[in-house]
Structure formats: C-alpha cells, structure tokens
C-alpha cells in the first residue's frame, strides 16, 4: 500500500512541465547572433567622431538603467536636471539599494577604465561634468555599488576560463547561470509582514530590493570579447534581466531568455549607432565655417549624445575657459544646433537636430542671443537708432 504520509514535494506554479523545444532555442540564438555580429561589424569600422557621439549616448543609457535597477524608477524623466545639480532625486516608494550619486559615481569610474578608448574618454568627460547632489547626509548603504561591480568582475574572471562552443554568446549563458546561483545577484524572496488590522490580520508583501544587474551588464560585453577576438569590449545594457535568473527555469528556457535579451540589447545599440552617424553627418554643413581646431563639433556631440549641460559643466568636461565655452555655445546657437534656456535661474545648453535647409556658416565670436549682455546690447542699439534719427532731422 502506498505511504500517504510521505511529505509532498512543493510545486512552483511558474515552472513549466517540460523544457522549451530545441528549435525555439536555435531560432532565438540565430537572431541574437545576427544582431550582435551586425553591431560588432559596424563598431569595427566606426569613425572617431561617430564613436564619441555613440559613447556619450551609451553612457547616459547605462546611467539611467543603473539608477532604475538601484530603486530609482523613471530616471529618464528627471535625469537631466538631477545630473546638472538643479533638482534632487524625486521621492520614490521603491526600496533603494544605494544613493543615486554613489551609483552614478561608481558606474562612471568603471566606464572611464574601459578598454575601448572612445568609451573611456567619453565617460571621463561626463564624469568631470557631473554636478548632482552627492547625498553626503544619507546613511551608507548596506551593500556598496563598488562591491556589486567587484562581485560581477569576479564572476566574469571565473567564467572566462571555460570552454567555448559554436555559439559566440556562450559566455552569457554561463554568466546567467552563475548569477542565478550567486547570493548577490539572484532574485531575492519577497518578505511578508503580518499586520493586525481592525478587520483582522492581513499579510502584506514587502517590496523586494533592486538587484545590481547593471554591474553584470558592465562585464557582459568584455566577457564575450574575450572569446571573440576583434570584438569591442563595451558594456551591453539590458543584457542581464531578472526574469532570466529565476531558479525555476529549465535550461533551454533560460537560454532563450538570454538570447532574446542579448539580441534586443545589440539591436538597441545599433539604433543608437544609426542616430550617431546621422547626427555627425548632418552637423558637418552648419559647422563648415569653423576652424579645424574648433571644439564646437566636440561640444555638439557631447550635448546631442549625452544630454543638456550647464556652461560650468561644459568647462569641466572639455577643459576650456568660461569665455571659451561662451564662444563655443554661441557658434552652435548661430548654426542652429543648440539653444539655451533657464532652469531655476541657471543657464542650460541643449542640442538641437541639425536643420536640413542651408544655414550661414558659424563664426567663433557670435554673442548668445539670450546672454546676460543681450538686453544691454539691444537697448544700446535702440539708442543708436534714436540718435541717428535725431541727427538726420537736423537742418
């Protein structure tokens, strides 16, 4: 007779009865390999100007996603005023793993050490321009972002010694498997709290803390590049996702999620590379009248790729004087490539899409239309016209 007193094995409702079919895995891997190979092939021959624009945009994307993983959702909406030091981080209900400034500092420090020089140079410029609140008064986090980066690098170092197969993104499978078993990156269990309410006791699920998956994205690209000579060791934002680290997944189920995420991440970077090519090509004609040593194209790529900056930030990023920044911004404004606005009484410079119509070549010494001297210059011009009219009326 069967022993009915034997303990029952708990069943996970999310677990499938069987693994995914092999042909579904092969199709996902083919699409991911095509997207990744297309990206790497284009990066192998990218011009330096396009690479700078692309790396500025990639740095912003990494920062925004790292803040989202760290418990600061909606960062795309408030990132610019926060990075410029004009707005604090908005209050959120999500449990933050570390202060936003500490996450950004750690990420920019790592990117400035990237083996691909265009990304390292762009990250160094952006790091010098940072003016966000450093959160000195907040309590130190339990787990520092630098510790998450260290753990991700340790996993990558261990996995780099494994054997490869025919799929070029095999290191990603091993990285996900190791992260799923790691206490630092595996999805944590939801905590439940029992509260005694007037209507009776009720169980509430507490919000799980965010995982530092952005640290795994940092090592994903270099890990793949070790197994594929000639590949650019750049980070791949969005490659490691929490859904692919769930413990109940079958091996092929996890591999399909890994391939899909890798393909989508490569496709997104290809779209950013397309945008960088278009911006750099379209800005050539409006800036054709500048000297060959002018830094106005460099400033435009920084603003168009990363986002708006204050003049003080531009000084630090490009290592130029206040007057030099004024001339550079004036050149871009005159060419129709930038505009200035006020935010909390501070000037912010924003890049504009290049105009398709022919424009007058920019000059290095034009005045900003909204500079502090514009109102005075306009008043003096009116006075000159009145005096000239008065002289003309005399017999």
XYZ file of C-alpha atoms in Angstrom, residues 1 35 37 41 52 85 93 100 113 143 149 183 190 208 294 319 330 333-334 339 342 357 387 391:
24
model
C 0.000 0.000 0.000
C 22.190 41.329 -34.225
C 27.542 40.354 -35.274
C 30.977 44.638 -37.535
C 32.345 59.721 -29.498
C 22.585 69.811 -9.997
C 8.363 54.259 -2.925
C 21.815 57.674 -6.712
C 38.619 52.499 -17.260
C 25.965 46.941 0.004
C 30.960 45.649 -9.522
C 23.664 35.422 -3.338
C 9.667 38.586 -1.155
C 11.949 43.402 -2.864
C 37.397 74.337 -33.034
C 38.737 71.740 -20.040
C 27.471 80.903 -29.462
C 23.423 78.609 -31.435
C 24.260 80.634 -34.540
C 19.634 76.546 -27.742
C 16.862 78.928 -17.932
C 17.938 73.867 -45.009
C 20.434 109.331 -32.121
C 20.876 113.761 -36.402
